CSV table of C-alpha atoms in Angstrom, one decimal:
chain,number,residue,atom,x,y,z
A,1,UNK,CA,27.5,-38.7,53.8
A,2,UNK,CA,29.2,-35.4,53.5
A,3,UNK,CA,27.7,-32.1,52.1
A,4,UNK,CA,26.2,-32.5,48.5
A,5,UNK,CA,27.7,-30.6,45.7
A,6,UNK,CA,26.1,-27.1,45.2
A,7,UNK,CA,24.5,-26.0,41.9
A,8,UNK,CA,26.8,-24.4,39.4
A,9,UNK,CA,24.4,-22.3,37.5
A,10,UNK,CA,21.7,-20.2,39.3
A,11,UNK,CA,19.9,-17.3,37.5
A,12,UNK,CA,17.3,-14.7,38.4
A,13,UNK,CA,15.0,-12.8,36.1
A,14,UNK,CA,13.8,-9.5,37.2
A,15,UNK,CA,11.2,-6.9,36.0
A,16,UNK,CA,8.3,-9.2,37.3
A,17,UNK,CA,5.3,-7.7,38.8
A,18,UNK,CA,5.9,-8.1,42.5
A,19,UNK,CA,7.7,-11.4,41.7
A,20,UNK,CA,11.1,-12.8,40.6
A,21,UNK,CA,11.6,-15.9,38.5
A,22,UNK,CA,14.5,-18.1,39.5
A,23,UNK,CA,16.1,-21.0,37.6
A,24,UNK,CA,19.1,-23.3,37.9
A,25,UNK,CA,20.7,-26.3,36.4
A,26,UNK,CA,19.8,-29.7,37.8
A,27,UNK,CA,22.2,-30.9,40.5
A,28,UNK,CA,24.6,-33.6,39.2
A,29,UNK,CA,25.3,-35.0,42.7
A,30,UNK,CA,23.3,-38.2,42.8
A,31,UNK,CA,22.7,-37.7,46.5
A,32,UNK,CA,20.8,-34.5,46.0
A,33,UNK,CA,17.1,-34.9,46.9
A,34,UNK,CA,16.0,-31.3,46.8
A,35,UNK,CA,16.9,-27.6,47.2
A,36,UNK,CA,16.6,-24.8,49.8
A,37,UNK,CA,16.1,-21.3,48.6
A,38,UNK,CA,17.1,-18.2,50.6
A,39,UNK,CA,16.3,-14.5,50.0
A,40,UNK,CA,17.7,-11.2,51.3
A,41,UNK,CA,16.2,-7.7,50.7
A,42,UNK,CA,17.8,-4.3,50.7
A,43,UNK,CA,17.0,-3.8,54.4
A,44,UNK,CA,18.2,-7.4,55.5
A,45,UNK,CA,21.5,-8.4,56.7
A,46,UNK,CA,20.8,-12.1,56.7
A,47,UNK,CA,19.3,-14.5,54.2
A,48,UNK,CA,15.9,-15.9,55.1
A,49,UNK,CA,14.7,-19.3,54.0
A,50,UNK,CA,11.8,-18.9,51.6
A,51,UNK,CA,11.3,-22.3,50.0
A,52,UNK,CA,12.0,-26.1,50.5
A,53,UNK,CA,12.0,-27.8,47.1
A,54,UNK,CA,11.7,-31.5,47.5
A,55,UNK,CA,12.0,-32.5,43.8
A,56,UNK,CA,15.7,-32.7,42.6
A,57,UNK,CA,14.4,-32.5,39.0
A,58,UNK,CA,12.8,-29.0,39.6
A,59,UNK,CA,14.8,-26.3,37.9
A,60,UNK,CA,12.8,-23.2,38.6
A,61,UNK,CA,10.7,-21.2,41.2
A,62,UNK,CA,8.8,-18.0,41.2
A,63,UNK,CA,9.3,-15.9,44.3
A,64,UNK,CA,6.0,-14.1,45.0
A,65,UNK,CA,6.7,-13.2,48.6
A,66,UNK,CA,3.9,-13.9,51.0
A,67,UNK,CA,1.3,-14.2,48.3
A,68,UNK,CA,-1.1,-17.1,48.6
A,69,UNK,CA,-1.4,-19.6,45.7
A,70,UNK,CA,-4.8,-18.2,44.9
A,71,UNK,CA,-3.7,-14.6,44.7
A,72,UNK,CA,-3.0,-13.5,41.1
A,73,UNK,CA,-0.1,-11.2,41.9
A,74,UNK,CA,2.9,-11.5,44.1
A,75,UNK,CA,3.7,-9.4,47.2
A,76,UNK,CA,7.3,-8.5,46.8
A,77,UNK,CA,8.0,-4.7,47.0
A,78,UNK,CA,7.8,-2.7,43.8
A,79,UNK,CA,11.0,-1.6,42.2
A,80,UNK,CA,13.1,-3.4,44.8
A,81,UNK,CA,16.3,-5.5,44.5
A,82,UNK,CA,16.4,-8.9,46.1
A,83,UNK,CA,19.4,-11.3,46.5
A,84,UNK,CA,19.2,-15.1,46.5
A,85,UNK,CA,21.3,-18.1,47.3
A,86,UNK,CA,20.4,-21.8,46.6
A,87,UNK,CA,21.6,-24.8,48.4
A,88,UNK,CA,21.2,-28.5,47.5
A,89,UNK,CA,20.4,-31.0,50.2
A,90,UNK,CA,20.7,-34.7,50.5
A,91,UNK,CA,18.4,-37.3,52.0
A,92,UNK,CA,19.6,-36.6,55.6
A,93,UNK,CA,18.9,-32.9,55.1
A,94,UNK,CA,22.5,-31.9,54.9
A,95,UNK,CA,22.8,-28.7,52.8
A,96,UNK,CA,25.5,-27.8,50.4
A,97,UNK,CA,27.5,-24.7,50.6
A,98,UNK,CA,25.8,-21.5,49.2
A,99,UNK,CA,25.6,-21.0,45.5
A,100,UNK,CA,27.0,-17.8,44.2
A,101,UNK,CA,24.5,-15.1,45.2
A,102,UNK,CA,22.4,-13.6,42.4
A,103,UNK,CA,20.1,-10.5,42.4
A,104,UNK,CA,17.2,-9.2,40.5
A,105,UNK,CA,14.8,-6.3,40.7
A,106,UNK,CA,11.0,-6.3,40.6
A,107,UNK,CA,9.1,-4.2,38.2
A,108,UNK,CA,8.6,-0.5,39.2
A,109,UNK,CA,5.8,1.8,38.3
A,110,UNK,CA,4.6,1.9,34.7
A,111,UNK,CA,6.4,4.4,32.4
A,112,UNK,CA,4.5,7.7,32.1
A,113,UNK,CA,2.4,8.0,29.0
A,114,UNK,CA,4.1,10.0,26.1
A,115,UNK,CA,2.8,12.2,23.4
A,116,UNK,CA,-0.2,13.7,25.3
A,117,UNK,CA,-1.8,16.3,23.1
A,118,UNK,CA,-5.1,18.1,23.2
A,119,UNK,CA,-7.2,19.2,20.2
A,120,UNK,CA,-8.3,22.8,20.4
A,121,UNK,CA,-11.2,24.6,18.8
A,122,UNK,CA,-13.8,22.1,19.9
A,123,UNK,CA,-17.0,23.2,21.6
A,124,UNK,CA,-16.8,23.1,25.4
A,125,UNK,CA,-14.7,20.0,25.2
A,126,UNK,CA,-11.1,18.9,24.6
A,127,UNK,CA,-10.2,15.7,22.7
A,128,UNK,CA,-7.0,14.2,24.2
A,129,UNK,CA,-4.7,11.7,22.7
A,130,UNK,CA,-1.6,9.9,23.9
A,131,UNK,CA,0.5,6.9,23.1
A,132,UNK,CA,-0.4,3.8,24.9
A,133,UNK,CA,2.0,2.5,27.6
A,134,UNK,CA,3.7,-0.8,26.5
A,135,UNK,CA,3.8,-2.3,30.0
A,136,UNK,CA,1.3,-5.2,29.7
A,137,UNK,CA,0.4,-4.8,33.4
A,138,UNK,CA,-1.0,-1.3,32.8
A,139,UNK,CA,-4.8,-1.4,33.3
A,140,UNK,CA,-5.7,2.3,32.5
A,141,UNK,CA,-5.0,5.9,32.9
A,142,UNK,CA,-5.8,8.7,35.4
A,143,UNK,CA,-6.4,12.1,33.8
A,144,UNK,CA,-5.8,15.5,35.6
A,145,UNK,CA,-6.8,19.0,34.5
A,146,UNK,CA,-5.9,22.5,35.7
A,147,UNK,CA,-6.8,26.1,34.5
A,148,UNK,CA,-3.1,27.1,34.6
A,149,UNK,CA,0.1,25.4,33.6
A,150,UNK,CA,1.4,25.5,37.2
A,151,UNK,CA,-1.8,23.9,38.6
A,152,UNK,CA,-3.2,22.9,40.9
A,153,UNK,CA,-4.2,19.8,38.9
A,154,UNK,CA,-7.4,18.0,39.8
A,155,UNK,CA,-8.2,14.4,39.0
A,156,UNK,CA,-11.1,14.3,36.6
A,157,UNK,CA,-11.4,10.8,35.6
A,158,UNK,CA,-10.2,7.1,35.2
A,159,UNK,CA,-9.8,5.8,31.6
A,160,UNK,CA,-10.0,1.9,31.5
A,161,UNK,CA,-7.7,-0.1,29.3
A,162,UNK,CA,-4.1,0.0,28.5
A,163,UNK,CA,-4.8,0.3,24.7
A,164,UNK,CA,-7.0,3.3,25.2
A,165,UNK,CA,-5.3,6.2,23.6
A,166,UNK,CA,-7.9,9.0,23.6
A,167,UNK,CA,-10.7,10.6,25.6
A,168,UNK,CA,-12.9,13.6,25.5
A,169,UNK,CA,-13.1,16.1,28.4
A,170,UNK,CA,-16.3,18.0,28.4
A,171,UNK,CA,-16.3,18.8,32.1
A,172,UNK,CA,-19.2,17.8,34.2
A,173,UNK,CA,-23.0,18.5,34.2
A,174,UNK,CA,-22.5,21.0,37.0
A,175,UNK,CA,-19.2,22.5,35.6
A,176,UNK,CA,-19.0,22.2,31.8
A,177,UNK,CA,-15.9,23.5,30.0
A,178,UNK,CA,-16.0,27.2,29.1
A,179,UNK,CA,-15.8,28.7,25.6
A,180,UNK,CA,-12.6,29.9,24.3
A,181,UNK,CA,-10.7,28.8,27.4
A,182,UNK,CA,-7.3,27.2,27.7
A,183,UNK,CA,-7.1,24.0,29.9
A,184,UNK,CA,-3.9,22.1,30.9
A,185,UNK,CA,-3.7,18.3,31.3
A,186,UNK,CA,-1.5,15.6,32.4
A,187,UNK,CA,-2.0,11.9,32.7
A,188,UNK,CA,-0.6,8.9,34.6
A,189,UNK,CA,-0.7,5.2,33.9
A,190,UNK,CA,-1.9,2.9,36.6
A,191,UNK,CA,-1.1,-0.8,36.7
A,192,UNK,CA,-3.1,-3.8,37.9
A,193,UNK,CA,-1.8,-3.4,41.5
A,194,UNK,CA,-2.7,0.3,41.5
A,195,UNK,CA,0.8,1.6,41.2
A,196,UNK,CA,0.9,5.0,39.4
A,197,UNK,CA,3.5,6.2,36.9
A,198,UNK,CA,5.0,9.6,37.2
A,199,UNK,CA,2.9,12.3,35.4
A,200,UNK,CA,3.2,12.8,31.7
A,201,UNK,CA,4.3,16.0,30.1
A,202,UNK,CA,1.6,18.7,30.3
A,203,UNK,CA,-0.5,19.4,27.3
A,204,UNK,CA,-2.9,22.3,26.7
A,205,UNK,CA,-5.8,23.0,24.4
A,206,UNK,CA,-8.3,25.8,24.0
A,207,UNK,CA,-12.0,25.4,23.6
A,208,UNK,CA,-13.8,26.8,20.6
A,209,UNK,CA,-14.8,30.5,20.6
A,210,UNK,CA,-18.4,31.4,20.3
A,211,UNK,CA,-18.6,31.6,16.4
A,212,UNK,CA,-20.7,28.9,14.9
A,213,UNK,CA,-19.3,25.6,14.0
A,214,UNK,CA,-20.6,23.3,11.3
A,215,UNK,CA,-23.8,21.7,12.5
A,216,UNK,CA,-24.4,18.1,11.7
A,217,UNK,CA,-27.7,16.6,11.0
A,218,UNK,CA,-28.8,13.1,12.5
A,219,UNK,CA,-28.6,10.4,9.9
A,220,UNK,CA,-29.0,6.6,9.8
A,221,UNK,CA,-26.9,4.4,11.9
A,222,UNK,CA,-25.8,0.7,11.2
A,223,UNK,CA,-25.5,1.0,7.5
A,224,UNK,CA,-23.6,-1.8,5.7
A,225,UNK,CA,-19.9,-1.1,5.7
A,226,UNK,CA,-20.7,2.6,5.3
A,227,UNK,CA,-21.3,5.8,7.4
A,228,UNK,CA,-23.4,8.6,6.1
A,229,UNK,CA,-22.8,12.1,7.3
A,230,UNK,CA,-25.0,15.2,6.8
A,231,UNK,CA,-24.7,18.8,7.9
A,232,UNK,CA,-26.3,22.1,7.7
A,233,UNK,CA,-25.0,24.8,5.4
A,234,UNK,CA,-22.8,27.5,6.8
A,235,UNK,CA,-23.5,31.1,6.2
A,236,UNK,CA,-20.9,31.2,3.4
A,237,UNK,CA,-23.1,28.6,1.5
A,238,UNK,CA,-22.1,25.2,0.0
A,239,UNK,CA,-23.8,22.9,-2.4
A,240,UNK,CA,-22.4,19.7,-0.8
A,241,UNK,CA,-24.0,18.9,2.6
A,242,UNK,CA,-23.3,15.1,2.9
A,243,UNK,CA,-20.6,12.5,2.6
A,244,UNK,CA,-20.6,8.8,2.7
A,245,UNK,CA,-17.6,6.9,4.1
A,246,UNK,CA,-17.3,3.4,2.6
A,247,UNK,CA,-15.3,0.3,2.9
A,248,UNK,CA,-15.7,0.3,6.7
A,249,UNK,CA,-15.4,-2.7,9.0
A,250,UNK,CA,-18.6,-4.5,10.2
A,251,UNK,CA,-19.9,-3.7,13.7
A,252,UNK,CA,-17.4,-1.0,14.3
A,253,UNK,CA,-17.7,2.5,15.8
A,254,UNK,CA,-16.2,5.5,14.0
A,255,UNK,CA,-15.9,9.2,15.1
A,256,UNK,CA,-16.1,12.0,12.6
A,257,UNK,CA,-15.6,15.8,12.7
A,258,UNK,CA,-16.3,18.3,10.0
A,259,UNK,CA,-15.2,21.8,9.3
A,260,UNK,CA,-15.9,24.4,6.6
A,261,UNK,CA,-13.2,25.8,4.3
A,262,UNK,CA,-14.0,29.1,2.7
A,263,UNK,CA,-12.9,30.5,-0.7
A,264,UNK,CA,-9.7,31.7,0.7
A,265,UNK,CA,-8.9,28.3,2.2
A,266,UNK,CA,-9.4,29.6,5.7
A,267,UNK,CA,-10.5,26.7,7.9
A,268,UNK,CA,-13.5,27.0,10.1
A,269,UNK,CA,-14.1,25.3,13.5
A,270,UNK,CA,-14.5,21.6,13.9
A,271,UNK,CA,-17.9,20.3,14.5
A,272,UNK,CA,-18.6,18.2,17.6
A,273,UNK,CA,-17.5,14.7,17.0
A,274,UNK,CA,-20.2,12.5,15.3
A,275,UNK,CA,-20.5,8.9,16.3
A,276,UNK,CA,-21.3,6.4,13.7
A,277,UNK,CA,-21.6,2.6,13.9
A,278,UNK,CA,-21.7,0.2,11.0
A,279,UNK,CA,-24.1,-2.7,10.9
A,280,UNK,CA,-22.7,-5.7,12.8
A,281,UNK,CA,-22.5,-9.2,11.5
A,282,UNK,CA,-25.2,-11.6,12.6
A,283,UNK,CA,-24.5,-13.4,15.9
A,284,UNK,CA,-22.9,-16.8,15.9
A,285,UNK,CA,-25.6,-19.5,15.8
A,286,UNK,CA,-26.0,-21.3,19.1
A,287,UNK,CA,-27.4,-24.4,20.7
A,288,UNK,CA,-26.7,-26.7,17.7
A,289,UNK,CA,-28.2,-30.1,18.4
A,290,UNK,CA,-28.2,-33.4,16.4
A,291,UNK,CA,-30.3,-36.5,16.3
A,292,UNK,CA,-29.9,-39.7,14.3
A,293,UNK,CA,-32.9,-40.7,12.2
A,294,UNK,CA,-33.6,-43.5,9.7
A,295,UNK,CA,-32.8,-41.1,6.9
A,296,UNK,CA,-29.6,-39.5,8.3
A,297,UNK,CA,-28.7,-36.8,10.8
A,298,UNK,CA,-31.3,-34.2,11.9
A,299,UNK,CA,-29.7,-30.8,12.8
A,300,UNK,CA,-31.5,-28.1,14.9
A,301,UNK,CA,-30.4,-24.8,16.3
A,302,UNK,CA,-31.8,-21.8,18.1
A,303,UNK,CA,-32.9,-19.0,15.7
A,304,UNK,CA,-30.9,-15.8,15.6
A,305,UNK,CA,-32.5,-12.7,17.2
A,306,UNK,CA,-31.7,-10.5,14.2
A,307,UNK,CA,-34.9,-9.9,12.2
A,308,UNK,CA,-33.3,-9.8,8.8
A,309,UNK,CA,-31.6,-13.2,8.6
A,310,UNK,CA,-31.9,-14.4,5.0
A,311,UNK,CA,-30.7,-17.9,5.5
A,312,UNK,CA,-28.4,-20.3,7.4
A,313,UNK,CA,-25.6,-22.2,5.7
A,314,UNK,CA,-24.9,-25.7,7.0
A,315,UNK,CA,-21.3,-27.0,6.7
A,316,UNK,CA,-20.0,-30.5,6.9
A,317,UNK,CA,-16.7,-30.4,8.7
A,318,UNK,CA,-13.8,-32.6,7.8
A,319,UNK,CA,-10.6,-32.7,5.9
A,320,UNK,CA,-12.4,-30.6,3.3
A,321,UNK,CA,-15.1,-28.5,5.1
A,322,UNK,CA,-17.8,-27.7,2.6
A,323,UNK,CA,-21.2,-26.0,2.5
A,324,UNK,CA,-23.9,-28.6,2.1
A,325,UNK,CA,-27.2,-26.6,2.4
A,326,UNK,CA,-28.7,-23.1,2.6
A,327,UNK,CA,-32.0,-23.0,4.6
A,328,UNK,CA,-34.3,-20.4,6.0
A,329,UNK,CA,-35.4,-22.8,8.6
A,330,UNK,CA,-33.6,-23.7,11.9
A,331,UNK,CA,-33.4,-27.3,11.2
A,332,UNK,CA,-32.0,-29.5,8.4
A,333,UNK,CA,-32.0,-33.2,7.7
A,334,UNK,CA,-28.7,-34.3,6.3
A,335,UNK,CA,-29.6,-37.4,4.3
A,336,UNK,CA,-26.9,-40.0,4.4
A,337,UNK,CA,-26.3,-43.7,5.0
A,338,UNK,CA,-25.7,-44.3,8.7
A,339,UNK,CA,-22.5,-46.3,8.7
A,340,UNK,CA,-22.0,-47.8,12.2
A,341,UNK,CA,-19.1,-46.1,14.0
A,342,UNK,CA,-18.9,-43.2,11.4
A,343,UNK,CA,-18.5,-39.7,12.9
A,344,UNK,CA,-20.2,-36.6,11.4
A,345,UNK,CA,-19.3,-33.1,12.3
A,346,UNK,CA,-21.3,-29.9,11.4
A,347,UNK,CA,-21.3,-26.1,11.7
A,348,UNK,CA,-23.8,-23.5,11.0
A,349,UNK,CA,-23.5,-19.8,10.0
A,350,UNK,CA,-26.1,-17.0,9.6
A,351,UNK,CA,-26.3,-14.8,6.6
A,352,UNK,CA,-28.4,-11.6,6.8
A,353,UNK,CA,-30.2,-9.8,3.9
A,354,UNK,CA,-27.2,-7.6,3.3
A,355,UNK,CA,-25.0,-10.6,2.8
A,356,UNK,CA,-23.2,-10.2,6.2
A,357,UNK,CA,-22.1,-13.6,7.5
A,358,UNK,CA,-21.8,-14.6,11.1
A,359,UNK,CA,-19.0,-16.5,12.7
A,360,UNK,CA,-19.6,-20.2,12.3
A,361,UNK,CA,-21.1,-22.0,15.2
A,362,UNK,CA,-19.1,-24.3,17.4
A,363,UNK,CA,-18.6,-27.7,15.8
A,364,UNK,CA,-21.0,-30.3,16.9
A,365,UNK,CA,-20.1,-34.0,16.5
A,366,UNK,CA,-22.2,-37.1,16.4
A,367,UNK,CA,-21.1,-40.7,15.9
A,368,UNK,CA,-23.3,-43.4,14.6
A,369,UNK,CA,-23.4,-46.2,17.2
A,370,UNK,CA,-22.9,-49.8,16.4
A,371,UNK,CA,-26.5,-50.3,17.6
A,372,UNK,CA,-29.8,-48.6,16.5
A,373,UNK,CA,-29.8,-44.8,16.2
A,374,UNK,CA,-30.4,-42.8,19.4
A,375,UNK,CA,-30.4,-39.0,20.3
A,376,UNK,CA,-27.0,-37.5,21.0
């Protein structure tokens, strides 16, 4: 048996996080029983064998370097180009000639966050906003602050979450931000393998000067789909000292800031941000249980912890799911003829006194046996 025919189509996909995806067309030579894969890095002169593939039908492979199968991420170098060749092999381990070499490059550091800006005129703090980095492997951001545009910049905090786009810098307990002082900021993205982006552009903001800002008054939290705000009158006087924001999402946090506008349309200073949270929906009912009885199916579930549950709605689940009962109890007897072999499926939802409805429970299924009823 001579050398088998080489593969004719071999491709590499780059921009993977410390890994490169390889694919090829299945060998047409009937004598091929597998493939041998070789890699060469930018500092290597010779190709090194990295994989023996014993399945002739396999058409892809992910090169993760020396990473173990249980490790989540590969161990190739970041932002590095690698070259590959693939050889077919026959049953006596004779390899074909090399495929055409291909190359791909691993993902580099995340792109730096864009649009960093600071909000001035806030009391001893600076609200910072930026555009989230689109790289899905970004896990958060590192924030730096300086008292001058040319630095030195000091790391002041880690912000978790790629989709986080804002934070508030209020200094520390020992060193709070000063009044009417300009601070300079830059931010870097960090990915899941702790590779940092280059720094963002520098943004600056100035804290509020000493003159009084609008002072808010504590008001109720967890109102239904609304947030009620109140504040003290400014020296200029104002008859309206409250506002209700309506149509809000359930169980959601909102931040508000208020400032006064005088008769000359001069705008005063922003108040400190006010945090409001709307009332959440009831929790999803849990631990739904069923039992067959002589009269039908007995349903039971764990009562919700909320103190204002008005009732539970029981649903029969099928091609046309429908509500079959509202009950204040945590059990319900579904009266029905128990046809042997028939399956019954149910869900429960909780409804509070304000009409907020929970997510429905997980579906529970019970089948009537061919013999006498028993517990499921």
